Coordinates of C-alpha atoms in Angstrom, one line a residue:
Chain A
M1 CA 49.5 84.0 -31.8
E2 CA 47.7 87.2 -32.6
K3 CA 47.3 89.8 -29.8
V4 CA 44.5 92.3 -30.1
L5 CA 43.0 95.1 -28.0
L6 CA 39.2 94.7 -27.9
K7 CA 36.3 95.5 -25.6
G8 CA 35.2 92.7 -23.4
N9 CA 31.9 92.2 -25.2
E10 CA 33.7 92.1 -28.6
I11 CA 36.1 89.5 -27.3
I12 CA 33.1 87.2 -26.5
G13 CA 32.0 87.6 -30.1
E14 CA 35.5 86.8 -31.5
A15 CA 35.8 83.8 -29.2
A16 CA 32.4 82.5 -30.4
I17 CA 33.4 82.9 -34.1
R18 CA 36.7 81.0 -33.4
S19 CA 34.8 78.3 -31.6
G20 CA 32.8 77.5 -34.7
C21 CA 29.6 79.2 -33.5
K22 CA 27.4 79.4 -36.6
L23 CA 24.3 81.2 -35.3
F24 CA 23.6 84.1 -33.0
F25 CA 20.2 85.3 -32.0
G26 CA 19.8 88.2 -29.7
Y27 CA 18.2 91.5 -28.8
P28 CA 20.1 94.7 -28.0
I29 CA 20.5 95.6 -24.3
T30 CA 23.1 97.7 -22.5
P31 CA 25.7 96.7 -21.4
S32 CA 25.8 93.6 -23.6
T33 CA 25.0 95.1 -27.0
E34 CA 28.5 95.0 -28.4
V35 CA 28.2 91.3 -28.6
I36 CA 25.4 91.4 -31.2
E37 CA 27.1 94.4 -32.9
Y38 CA 30.4 92.7 -33.2
L39 CA 28.9 89.5 -34.5
S40 CA 26.6 91.3 -36.9
A41 CA 29.7 92.8 -38.5
N42 CA 31.9 89.7 -38.4
L43 CA 29.9 86.4 -38.3
P44 CA 28.2 86.5 -41.7
S45 CA 31.5 86.7 -43.6
Q46 CA 32.5 83.5 -41.8
G47 CA 29.4 81.8 -43.1
G48 CA 27.3 82.3 -39.9
T49 CA 24.0 83.9 -39.3
V50 CA 23.1 86.8 -36.9
L51 CA 19.4 87.6 -36.4
Q52 CA 18.1 90.4 -34.3
A53 CA 14.9 88.9 -32.8
E54 CA 11.7 90.7 -31.9
D55 CA 12.5 90.2 -28.2
E56 CA 14.5 88.1 -25.9
I57 CA 11.9 85.4 -25.7
G58 CA 12.1 85.1 -29.5
A59 CA 15.9 85.1 -29.4
I60 CA 16.2 82.2 -26.9
N61 CA 13.6 80.1 -28.7
M62 CA 15.5 80.7 -32.0
C63 CA 18.6 79.4 -30.1
Y64 CA 16.5 76.4 -29.0
G65 CA 15.5 75.6 -32.6
A66 CA 19.0 76.1 -34.0
A67 CA 20.5 74.0 -31.2
C68 CA 18.1 71.1 -32.0
T69 CA 19.9 70.9 -35.4
G70 CA 23.3 70.4 -33.8
N71 CA 24.9 73.7 -34.8
R72 CA 26.8 75.8 -32.3
V73 CA 24.6 78.7 -31.2
L74 CA 25.1 81.8 -28.9
T75 CA 22.9 84.4 -27.4
A76 CA 24.0 87.4 -25.2
S77 CA 22.0 89.7 -23.0
S78 CA 21.9 91.6 -19.7
S79 CA 19.9 91.0 -16.6
P80 CA 16.4 92.0 -17.6
G81 CA 16.8 90.4 -20.9
I82 CA 18.1 87.2 -19.3
S83 CA 15.0 87.2 -17.1
L84 CA 12.9 87.2 -20.3
K85 CA 14.9 84.2 -21.6
Q86 CA 14.3 82.0 -18.5
E87 CA 11.4 80.1 -20.0
G88 CA 13.4 79.2 -23.0
I89 CA 16.5 78.3 -21.0
S90 CA 14.3 75.9 -18.9
Y91 CA 13.1 74.2 -22.1
A92 CA 16.6 74.0 -23.5
A93 CA 17.9 72.4 -20.2
A94 CA 15.0 69.8 -20.4
V95 CA 15.7 68.9 -24.0
E96 CA 19.4 68.9 -23.2
L97 CA 20.5 71.4 -25.8
P98 CA 24.0 72.6 -26.0
M99 CA 24.1 76.4 -26.3
V100 CA 26.1 79.2 -24.8
L101 CA 24.3 82.1 -23.0
V102 CA 26.1 85.3 -22.0
N103 CA 24.8 87.4 -19.2
V104 CA 26.6 90.8 -19.0
N105 CA 25.1 91.5 -15.5
R106 CA 23.7 94.9 -14.7
C107 CA 22.4 95.9 -11.3
G108 CA 18.8 95.4 -10.4
P109 CA 16.1 94.5 -9.6
G110 CA 13.7 96.0 -12.2
L111 CA 15.3 98.0 -14.9
G112 CA 18.1 98.9 -12.6
G113 CA 21.3 100.5 -13.7
L114 CA 24.2 99.7 -16.0
G115 CA 27.0 99.4 -13.6
P116 CA 28.7 96.2 -12.7
A117 CA 26.8 93.8 -10.5
Q118 CA 26.6 90.2 -9.5
S119 CA 22.9 90.3 -8.6
D120 CA 22.0 87.5 -10.9
Y121 CA 24.1 84.9 -9.1
F122 CA 21.0 83.1 -7.7
Q123 CA 19.3 83.2 -11.0
S124 CA 22.2 81.8 -12.9
T125 CA 23.2 79.1 -10.4
K126 CA 20.0 77.9 -8.8
G127 CA 17.8 77.5 -11.9
G128 CA 16.4 80.8 -12.9
G129 CA 13.5 79.4 -14.9
H130 CA 10.9 76.9 -13.7
G131 CA 11.7 73.3 -13.0
D132 CA 14.7 71.6 -11.5
Y133 CA 17.7 72.1 -13.8
R134 CA 21.2 73.5 -13.7
L135 CA 23.3 75.5 -16.0
I136 CA 27.1 75.3 -16.1
V137 CA 28.1 78.8 -15.2
L138 CA 31.6 80.2 -15.9
A139 CA 32.8 83.5 -14.4
P140 CA 35.6 85.3 -16.1
S141 CA 37.5 88.1 -14.3
K142 CA 39.5 89.6 -17.2
A143 CA 39.5 89.9 -20.9
Q144 CA 41.6 86.9 -21.6
E145 CA 39.3 84.8 -19.6
L146 CA 36.3 86.2 -21.5
Y147 CA 37.9 84.7 -24.5
D148 CA 39.1 81.5 -23.0
Y149 CA 35.9 80.7 -21.0
T150 CA 33.6 81.5 -23.9
M151 CA 35.5 79.0 -26.1
E152 CA 35.4 76.4 -23.4
A153 CA 31.7 77.1 -22.8
F154 CA 31.0 75.7 -26.3
D155 CA 32.9 72.5 -25.6
L156 CA 31.3 72.0 -22.2
A157 CA 27.9 72.6 -23.7
D158 CA 28.6 69.9 -26.3
R159 CA 30.2 67.5 -23.9
Y160 CA 27.3 67.5 -21.5
R161 CA 24.4 68.5 -23.9
N162 CA 23.6 71.3 -21.5
P163 CA 23.2 75.1 -21.8
V164 CA 26.3 76.9 -20.4
M165 CA 26.3 80.5 -19.2
V166 CA 29.2 82.9 -19.2
H167 CA 28.4 85.2 -16.3
T168 CA 30.1 88.5 -16.6
D169 CA 29.3 92.2 -15.9
G170 CA 29.2 95.6 -17.5
F171 CA 32.7 96.4 -16.2
L172 CA 34.3 93.5 -18.0
G173 CA 32.1 93.9 -21.0
Q174 CA 32.9 97.5 -21.5
T175 CA 36.6 97.5 -20.7
M176 CA 39.3 97.3 -23.4
E177 CA 42.1 94.9 -22.7
P178 CA 44.7 93.1 -24.7
V179 CA 43.8 89.5 -25.5
V180 CA 45.8 86.7 -27.1
L181 CA 43.6 85.0 -29.7
K182 CA 44.4 81.4 -29.0
D183 CA 43.4 78.8 -31.5
R184 CA 40.4 76.8 -30.7
P185 CA 41.3 73.9 -28.5
E186 CA 40.8 70.4 -29.7
A187 CA 37.1 70.1 -29.8
P188 CA 35.7 67.1 -27.9
E189 CA 34.2 64.2 -29.9
V190 CA 30.6 65.1 -30.0
D191 CA 27.7 62.7 -30.2
Q192 CA 25.1 64.0 -32.6
S193 CA 22.9 61.0 -32.8
W194 CA 20.1 63.0 -31.2
V195 CA 19.9 66.0 -33.6
V196 CA 16.9 66.8 -35.7
N197 CA 17.8 67.4 -39.3
G198 CA 15.4 65.4 -41.4
C199 CA 14.9 61.7 -41.0
K200 CA 16.5 60.5 -44.2
G201 CA 17.8 56.9 -43.7
R202 CA 16.9 56.7 -40.0
E203 CA 13.9 56.7 -37.6
K204 CA 12.2 60.0 -37.0
R205 CA 13.3 61.9 -33.9
I206 CA 11.3 64.1 -31.5
L207 CA 13.0 66.7 -29.3
A208 CA 10.5 67.8 -26.7
S209 CA 10.1 68.0 -23.0
Y210 CA 6.5 66.8 -22.6
S211 CA 5.9 63.9 -20.2
L212 CA 2.3 63.5 -18.9
T213 CA 3.1 60.1 -17.3
N214 CA 4.5 60.7 -13.8
E215 CA 6.7 57.6 -14.0
V216 CA 8.3 58.9 -17.1
G217 CA 8.7 62.3 -15.6
E218 CA 10.6 60.9 -12.6
E219 CA 12.8 58.9 -15.0
N220 CA 13.6 62.1 -16.8
N221 CA 14.4 63.9 -13.6
L222 CA 16.7 61.1 -12.5
H223 CA 18.5 61.2 -15.8
W224 CA 19.1 64.9 -15.5
E225 CA 20.1 64.6 -11.9
K226 CA 22.7 62.0 -12.8
K227 CA 24.2 64.3 -15.4
Y228 CA 24.3 67.2 -12.9
K229 CA 26.0 65.0 -10.4
E230 CA 28.7 64.0 -12.9
I231 CA 29.2 67.7 -13.8
E232 CA 29.5 68.5 -10.0
E233 CA 32.1 65.8 -9.7
K234 CA 34.2 66.6 -12.7
E235 CA 33.9 70.3 -13.6
Q236 CA 34.4 72.4 -10.4
R237 CA 37.0 75.0 -11.2
W238 CA 38.6 77.8 -9.2
E239 CA 41.8 79.8 -8.9
S240 CA 43.7 79.6 -5.6
F241 CA 45.8 82.7 -4.8
H242 CA 48.1 82.6 -1.7
T243 CA 46.0 80.0 0.0
E244 CA 48.7 77.5 1.1
D245 CA 49.3 79.2 4.4
A246 CA 46.2 81.4 4.6
E247 CA 44.6 82.0 7.9
Y248 CA 42.0 84.2 6.4
L249 CA 40.3 83.8 3.0
L250 CA 38.5 85.9 0.5
V251 CA 36.0 84.2 -1.8
S252 CA 35.1 86.3 -4.8
F253 CA 34.5 85.8 -8.5
G254 CA 34.5 88.0 -11.7
T255 CA 35.4 91.6 -11.4
T256 CA 35.6 91.6 -7.6
G257 CA 37.7 88.4 -7.7
R258 CA 40.2 90.4 -9.6
I259 CA 40.1 93.3 -7.1
C260 CA 40.6 90.9 -4.3
K261 CA 44.0 89.8 -5.6
S262 CA 45.2 93.3 -4.8
T263 CA 43.7 93.0 -1.4
V264 CA 45.5 89.8 -0.8
L265 CA 48.9 91.3 -1.9
N266 CA 48.3 94.4 0.3
A267 CA 47.4 92.2 3.3
R268 CA 50.6 90.2 2.8
K269 CA 52.6 93.4 2.9
K270 CA 51.2 93.9 6.4
G271 CA 51.9 90.3 7.4
I272 CA 48.3 89.2 7.3
K273 CA 48.0 85.7 6.0
L274 CA 45.2 86.3 3.5
G275 CA 44.4 84.1 0.5
L276 CA 41.7 84.1 -2.2
I277 CA 39.6 81.5 -3.8
R278 CA 38.2 82.8 -7.1
P279 CA 35.4 80.5 -8.3
I280 CA 35.7 80.0 -12.0
T281 CA 32.6 77.8 -12.1
L282 CA 29.8 79.3 -10.2
W283 CA 27.9 76.1 -10.8
P284 CA 29.1 73.6 -10.0
F285 CA 30.4 75.6 -7.1
P286 CA 34.0 74.8 -6.2
V287 CA 33.4 73.1 -2.9
K288 CA 36.6 71.2 -3.5
G289 CA 38.6 74.4 -3.5
I290 CA 37.2 75.6 -0.2
R291 CA 36.6 72.6 2.0
P292 CA 40.3 71.5 2.3
L293 CA 41.2 74.9 3.7
V294 CA 38.6 75.0 6.4
D295 CA 40.8 73.6 9.2
Q296 CA 43.5 76.2 8.6
L297 CA 41.2 79.2 8.4
K298 CA 40.1 81.6 11.1
G299 CA 37.7 83.5 9.0
I300 CA 36.2 84.0 5.5
V301 CA 34.9 87.1 3.8
T302 CA 32.9 86.8 0.6
V303 CA 33.1 89.9 -1.6
E304 CA 30.1 90.3 -3.8
L305 CA 28.2 92.9 -5.8
N306 CA 24.8 91.9 -4.3
T307 CA 23.1 91.6 -0.9
G308 CA 25.0 88.3 -0.3
Q309 CA 24.2 85.4 -2.6
M310 CA 27.3 83.4 -3.2
I311 CA 27.9 83.5 0.6
E312 CA 25.3 80.8 1.0
D313 CA 27.3 78.4 -1.2
V314 CA 30.5 79.3 0.7
K315 CA 28.8 78.5 4.0
L316 CA 27.7 75.1 2.7
A317 CA 31.2 74.5 1.3
A318 CA 32.8 75.4 4.6
E319 CA 30.1 73.5 6.5
C320 CA 29.8 76.7 8.7
K321 CA 32.9 75.6 10.5
V322 CA 34.5 79.0 10.1
P323 CA 33.0 82.5 10.7
I324 CA 31.9 83.8 7.3
H325 CA 31.1 87.4 6.6
L326 CA 30.0 89.4 3.6
Y327 CA 31.5 92.5 2.1
R328 CA 29.4 93.9 -0.6
R329 CA 28.8 96.9 -2.8
Q330 CA 25.6 97.3 -4.8
G331 CA 23.8 99.3 -7.4
G332 CA 26.7 99.4 -9.8
M333 CA 29.4 100.4 -7.3
L334 CA 32.7 98.6 -7.0
P335 CA 34.8 98.2 -3.8
T336 CA 38.4 99.2 -3.7
E337 CA 41.1 96.7 -2.5
D338 CA 41.7 98.9 0.6
E339 CA 38.0 99.0 1.6
I340 CA 37.9 95.2 1.5
L341 CA 41.1 94.9 3.6
A342 CA 39.8 97.5 6.1
Y343 CA 36.6 95.5 6.5
L344 CA 38.5 92.2 7.0
E345 CA 40.8 93.8 9.6
D346 CA 37.8 95.3 11.4
I347 CA 35.9 92.0 11.6
F348 CA 38.7 89.6 12.3
Q349 CA 41.5 91.7 13.9
P350 CA 44.2 89.6 12.3
D351 CA 47.5 89.8 14.1
G352 CA 49.8 90.4 11.2
S353 CA 52.4 88.0 12.5
G354 CA 53.0 86.4 9.1
E355 CA 56.0 87.0 6.9
V356 CA 55.9 90.5 5.4
H357 CA 55.9 90.5 1.6
E358 CA 57.0 93.6 -0.1
Chain B
M1 CA -6.5 41.3 -52.5
K2 CA -5.6 44.5 -54.2
K3 CA -4.9 47.4 -51.9
V4 CA -7.0 50.3 -53.0
F5 CA -6.3 52.7 -50.1
E6 CA -3.8 53.1 -47.4
R7 CA -2.7 55.5 -44.7
T8 CA -0.5 58.3 -46.0
K9 CA 3.2 57.7 -45.4
G10 CA 3.2 61.1 -43.6
L11 CA 1.3 59.7 -40.6
S12 CA 2.6 57.1 -38.2
D13 CA 0.5 54.3 -36.9
A14 CA 0.0 56.0 -33.6
H15 CA -3.7 56.4 -32.7
F16 CA -5.0 59.9 -32.7
T17 CA -5.8 61.1 -29.2
F18 CA -8.4 63.7 -30.2
C19 CA -12.0 63.7 -28.9
P20 CA -14.7 62.3 -31.2
G21 CA -15.6 64.8 -33.9
C22 CA -12.5 67.0 -33.5
T23 CA -11.1 68.0 -36.8
H24 CA -7.4 68.1 -35.8
G25 CA -7.1 64.6 -37.2
T26 CA -8.5 65.7 -40.6
I27 CA -6.1 68.6 -40.8
M28 CA -3.1 66.5 -39.8
R29 CA -3.9 64.0 -42.5
L30 CA -4.1 66.7 -45.1
I31 CA -0.6 68.0 -44.1
A32 CA 0.7 64.4 -44.1
E33 CA -0.7 63.8 -47.6
V34 CA 0.8 67.0 -48.9
M35 CA 4.2 66.0 -47.4
E36 CA 4.0 62.6 -49.1
E37 CA 2.9 64.1 -52.5
L38 CA 5.7 66.6 -52.4
N39 CA 8.1 63.8 -51.3
I40 CA 9.5 65.9 -48.5
I41 CA 8.8 63.8 -45.4
E42 CA 12.5 63.0 -44.9
D43 CA 13.5 66.7 -45.4
T44 CA 10.9 68.2 -43.1
I45 CA 11.1 69.3 -39.5
G46 CA 7.8 70.1 -37.8
V47 CA 7.4 72.3 -34.8
S48 CA 4.6 71.4 -32.4
P49 CA 3.0 73.8 -30.0
V50 CA 1.4 73.4 -26.6
G51 CA -2.3 72.5 -26.4
C52 CA -4.2 69.7 -28.1
A53 CA -2.2 70.4 -31.3
G54 CA 0.9 69.5 -29.4
F55 CA 0.3 65.8 -29.8
C56 CA 0.9 66.1 -33.5
Q57 CA 4.6 65.3 -33.0
D58 CA 3.6 61.7 -32.4
F59 CA 1.4 61.4 -35.4
F60 CA 3.6 62.7 -38.2
T61 CA 6.5 60.6 -39.6
C62 CA 8.9 63.5 -40.0
D63 CA 11.3 64.9 -37.4
F64 CA 9.7 67.1 -34.8
V65 CA 10.7 69.7 -32.2
G66 CA 8.3 70.6 -29.3
A67 CA 8.1 74.3 -28.6
A68 CA 7.1 76.2 -25.5
H69 CA 3.6 77.7 -25.6
G70 CA 3.5 80.3 -28.3
R71 CA 7.1 80.0 -29.3
A72 CA 6.8 77.7 -32.3
Q73 CA 7.5 80.5 -34.8
A74 CA 10.7 81.5 -33.1
V75 CA 11.8 77.8 -32.8
A76 CA 11.0 77.2 -36.5
T77 CA 13.0 80.3 -37.3
G78 CA 16.0 78.9 -35.5
I79 CA 15.7 75.6 -37.2
K80 CA 15.3 77.1 -40.7
R81 CA 18.2 79.6 -40.2
S82 CA 20.4 76.7 -39.2
L83 CA 19.2 74.3 -41.9
P84 CA 18.0 76.6 -44.8
D85 CA 17.7 73.6 -47.2
K86 CA 15.2 71.7 -45.0
M87 CA 11.5 72.2 -44.9
V88 CA 10.1 73.6 -41.6
F89 CA 6.5 74.0 -40.6
T90 CA 4.7 74.9 -37.5
Y91 CA 1.3 73.5 -36.4
Q92 CA -0.3 75.8 -33.9
G93 CA -3.7 76.5 -32.3
D94 CA -5.3 79.9 -32.3
G95 CA -4.2 80.6 -28.7
D96 CA -0.7 79.6 -29.4
I97 CA -0.1 81.7 -32.6
A98 CA -2.6 84.6 -32.0
A99 CA -2.4 85.2 -28.2
I100 CA 0.7 84.1 -26.3
G101 CA 2.8 83.8 -29.5
T102 CA 1.5 86.8 -31.4
Q103 CA 4.8 88.7 -31.5
H104 CA 6.7 85.8 -32.9
A105 CA 4.2 85.2 -35.7
I106 CA 4.0 88.8 -36.7
H107 CA 7.8 89.1 -36.8
S108 CA 8.3 85.8 -38.6
A109 CA 6.0 87.2 -41.3
A110 CA 7.8 90.5 -41.2
R111 CA 11.2 88.9 -41.8
G112 CA 9.6 86.7 -44.5
E113 CA 10.9 83.6 -42.8
R114 CA 10.8 80.7 -45.3
I115 CA 8.6 78.6 -43.2
T116 CA 5.1 77.2 -43.5
S117 CA 2.6 78.0 -40.7
I118 CA -0.6 76.1 -40.0
M119 CA -3.0 77.8 -37.6
V120 CA -5.9 75.8 -36.3
N121 CA -8.8 78.0 -35.2
N122 CA -11.5 76.4 -33.1
A123 CA -12.3 79.6 -31.2
I124 CA -11.5 78.1 -27.8
Y125 CA -8.7 76.7 -25.7
G126 CA -9.3 73.0 -25.9
M127 CA -6.5 71.3 -23.9
T128 CA -7.1 73.4 -20.7
G129 CA -10.8 72.7 -20.8
G130 CA -12.6 75.4 -22.9
Q131 CA -11.3 78.9 -22.0
M132 CA -11.7 82.0 -24.0
A133 CA -9.3 82.4 -27.0
P134 CA -8.4 85.5 -29.0
T135 CA -10.7 84.0 -31.6
T136 CA -13.7 83.3 -29.4
L137 CA -16.8 84.8 -31.0
E138 CA -18.8 87.7 -29.5
G139 CA -21.3 86.3 -27.0
M140 CA -19.7 82.8 -27.1
K141 CA -19.7 81.1 -23.7
T142 CA -16.4 79.6 -22.4
T143 CA -15.3 78.8 -18.9
T144 CA -13.6 82.2 -18.6
S145 CA -16.4 84.0 -20.4
P146 CA -19.3 82.2 -18.7
F147 CA -21.8 84.8 -19.6
G148 CA -20.6 85.1 -23.2
R149 CA -17.7 87.0 -24.6
D150 CA -18.4 90.6 -23.8
P151 CA -16.7 92.9 -26.3
V152 CA -16.7 95.8 -23.8
S153 CA -14.2 94.0 -21.5
A154 CA -12.8 91.2 -23.6
G155 CA -12.7 92.8 -27.0
M156 CA -13.8 91.4 -30.4
P157 CA -12.4 88.2 -31.9
M158 CA -9.2 88.6 -33.8
D159 CA -9.1 87.6 -37.5
F160 CA -5.4 86.7 -37.3
P161 CA -4.7 85.7 -40.9
K162 CA -6.0 89.1 -42.1
I163 CA -3.5 90.8 -39.8
I164 CA -0.7 88.7 -41.2
A165 CA -1.8 89.3 -44.7
N166 CA -1.0 93.0 -44.2
I167 CA 2.6 92.3 -43.6
P168 CA 4.9 92.5 -46.7
G169 CA 7.0 89.4 -45.8
A170 CA 3.9 87.2 -45.9
V171 CA 3.6 86.1 -49.5
Y172 CA 0.8 83.6 -49.1
V173 CA -2.1 83.7 -46.6
A174 CA -5.2 81.6 -46.9
S175 CA -8.2 81.0 -44.7
V176 CA -9.9 77.6 -45.1
S177 CA -12.2 75.3 -43.3
V178 CA -12.6 71.5 -42.9
D179 CA -16.3 71.4 -42.3
S180 CA -17.2 69.7 -45.6
P181 CA -15.6 67.6 -48.3
K182 CA -15.5 70.5 -50.6
N183 CA -13.8 72.7 -48.1
I184 CA -11.5 69.9 -47.1
N185 CA -10.3 69.7 -50.7
K186 CA -9.7 73.5 -50.7
A187 CA -7.9 73.3 -47.5
K188 CA -5.5 70.7 -48.8
K189 CA -4.8 72.8 -51.9
A190 CA -3.9 75.8 -49.6
I191 CA -1.7 73.6 -47.4
K192 CA 0.1 72.3 -50.5
K193 CA 0.6 75.8 -51.8
A194 CA 2.0 76.9 -48.5
F195 CA 4.6 74.2 -48.6
Q196 CA 5.4 75.0 -52.3
V197 CA 6.0 78.6 -51.3
Q198 CA 8.6 77.4 -48.9
Q199 CA 10.2 75.1 -51.5
A200 CA 10.5 78.1 -53.9
G201 CA 11.9 80.2 -51.1
L202 CA 9.4 83.0 -51.6
G203 CA 8.7 84.0 -48.1
F204 CA 6.3 83.4 -45.2
A205 CA 3.2 81.4 -45.7
L206 CA 0.2 80.9 -43.4
V207 CA -2.9 78.8 -43.7
S208 CA -5.5 79.4 -41.1
I209 CA -8.0 76.4 -40.8
L210 CA -11.4 76.7 -39.1
S211 CA -11.8 73.6 -36.9
T212 CA -14.3 72.2 -34.3
C213 CA -14.1 71.5 -30.6
P214 CA -17.2 69.5 -29.9
T215 CA -16.2 68.6 -26.3
N216 CA -15.6 72.2 -25.2
W217 CA -18.4 73.7 -27.4
G218 CA -20.7 71.1 -25.7
M219 CA -22.1 69.8 -29.0
S220 CA -22.2 66.6 -31.0
P221 CA -19.7 66.3 -33.8
V222 CA -22.4 67.0 -36.4
D223 CA -23.9 69.9 -34.6
S224 CA -20.4 71.3 -34.2
L225 CA -19.9 71.4 -38.0
D226 CA -23.3 73.2 -38.3
W227 CA -22.3 75.6 -35.6
L228 CA -18.9 76.3 -37.4
R229 CA -20.8 77.0 -40.6
E230 CA -23.4 79.2 -39.1
N231 CA -21.2 81.2 -36.6
M232 CA -17.6 81.1 -37.7
L233 CA -17.9 81.4 -41.5
P234 CA -19.6 84.8 -41.3
I235 CA -16.8 86.1 -39.0
Y236 CA -13.7 84.4 -40.5
E237 CA -13.9 85.0 -44.3
L238 CA -12.6 82.0 -46.3
G239 CA -10.4 82.3 -49.3
V240 CA -6.9 83.3 -50.4
L241 CA -6.3 86.5 -48.4
K242 CA -2.9 87.2 -50.0
E243 CA -0.9 85.8 -52.8
I244 CA 1.9 87.6 -54.5
E245 CA 2.5 87.1 -58.3
E246 CA 5.3 84.6 -57.9
V247 CA 3.1 82.5 -55.7
K248 CA 0.2 82.6 -58.2
N249 CA 2.6 81.2 -60.8
L250 CA 3.7 78.2 -58.7

């Protein structure tokens, strides 16, 4: 298999092409712009279409239209642009359109800065737009995962007829790393009996989210809820790192999830029984990864690039049975592995009686 | 008995939900007849807006996609770019295309999207109960301009098709009315042309259609037609506002 050195954002573009993505609609915004640039250079020659829209609102609604026809479609943006897309995302969730959204997070609120952040966690996992809907949210922590998860995002979107978000940040988007360009996995059998493509030989179809009858509205909500419950049951994903005997646990995703691996290894060198749960799906949140560990744990630290957002889901997952603290950096700053360990030692005073790993 | 007239195949048997005297129904029938005459019903995907016009998805017999308020042009763009061989049209009110969706319409035209756009201009927001629209006339009373539209604070009405006609990618722009049998016939010709422009792949086509809203204007259907003629026609000039050579030759 081919191994290449590419920027994170370019890898997303390449993964989309190899996933059979036919259409990209977007609007430039740092630090996500290389996605539209890469696809502008490389998708048309593969028979696809790239359109630079008038704004993010236009772009997401173009995705909505294209997704109605059953073709694979992608958009990518960064935090303020994702805010503009929220209306369209809500409509896409209501009509149950498969599409992949990439948020290369920058720090905010407002125009904010370009450095890595996880400040859109709430927006991505709790709805973001109006109404009661969920996105499947995948959080890569390195280049290979940008590639793999983007590919998987298309399959998940098709399988559940639901928008899927790849939640990354400017650090991952801008870093060059080697990536193995794996072949597209066996695509799931996709039901396309709902798409709109002209009613030749069949009844006309309407894809819309309008329901003025309350009874119908509730039926719709129950239908979506059932789907979300199924996703929660089947699609929770996480990486466990040295959790088997862990007395203390870090929970961290994306860029900080990666940094936390070094923290765990450094702690083990000091005999501290530290482990890591790195959520891969931010929604559904990997409750199943955390809950079985609760009885063996003395404390949890979530490491985030925000004022503490994921920590709420960790507290729910642990049912508040363990002391849970937050270590965070903000505004585009990243923590070092030592900072995180120093914080953990300060808070929990671990005894270091474990086996010392060199 | 010999059947001498029947409903166009472009319309379903769903009952129109429009108020008495509203001309949405007339306009929808014209579009449906054009689709039947061009034999494109099964190849067409319509995009419905928000507002009274939004119900159109139930009345036409072609496939339909419901857009968020103002986004029909962007949704239609996505459909057309995905299925370039299909016919795609939008049906939008004046508020949808010329207020909340202005940027999408202007840039659809600028890109020369091969779509057909129908704008229904009744100078008011009907569905929400008669608020001021970008097309509301100077001095016209609405629930949000209860003392009459004041140009000092609310500006002057926008003649949107004229704005679109200035954009190179727009190859056919017509302004028509459905206030009389003669104008209805002209409106149908314009609608047909706008679909033929798309069939020929020439560029963006817009037909703006002056329409009535007796309920929110507070008038009888007949008085509404008179009011349209007396007040709207002097402001919104009828006729073909733009037609490139290739369109003339269709």
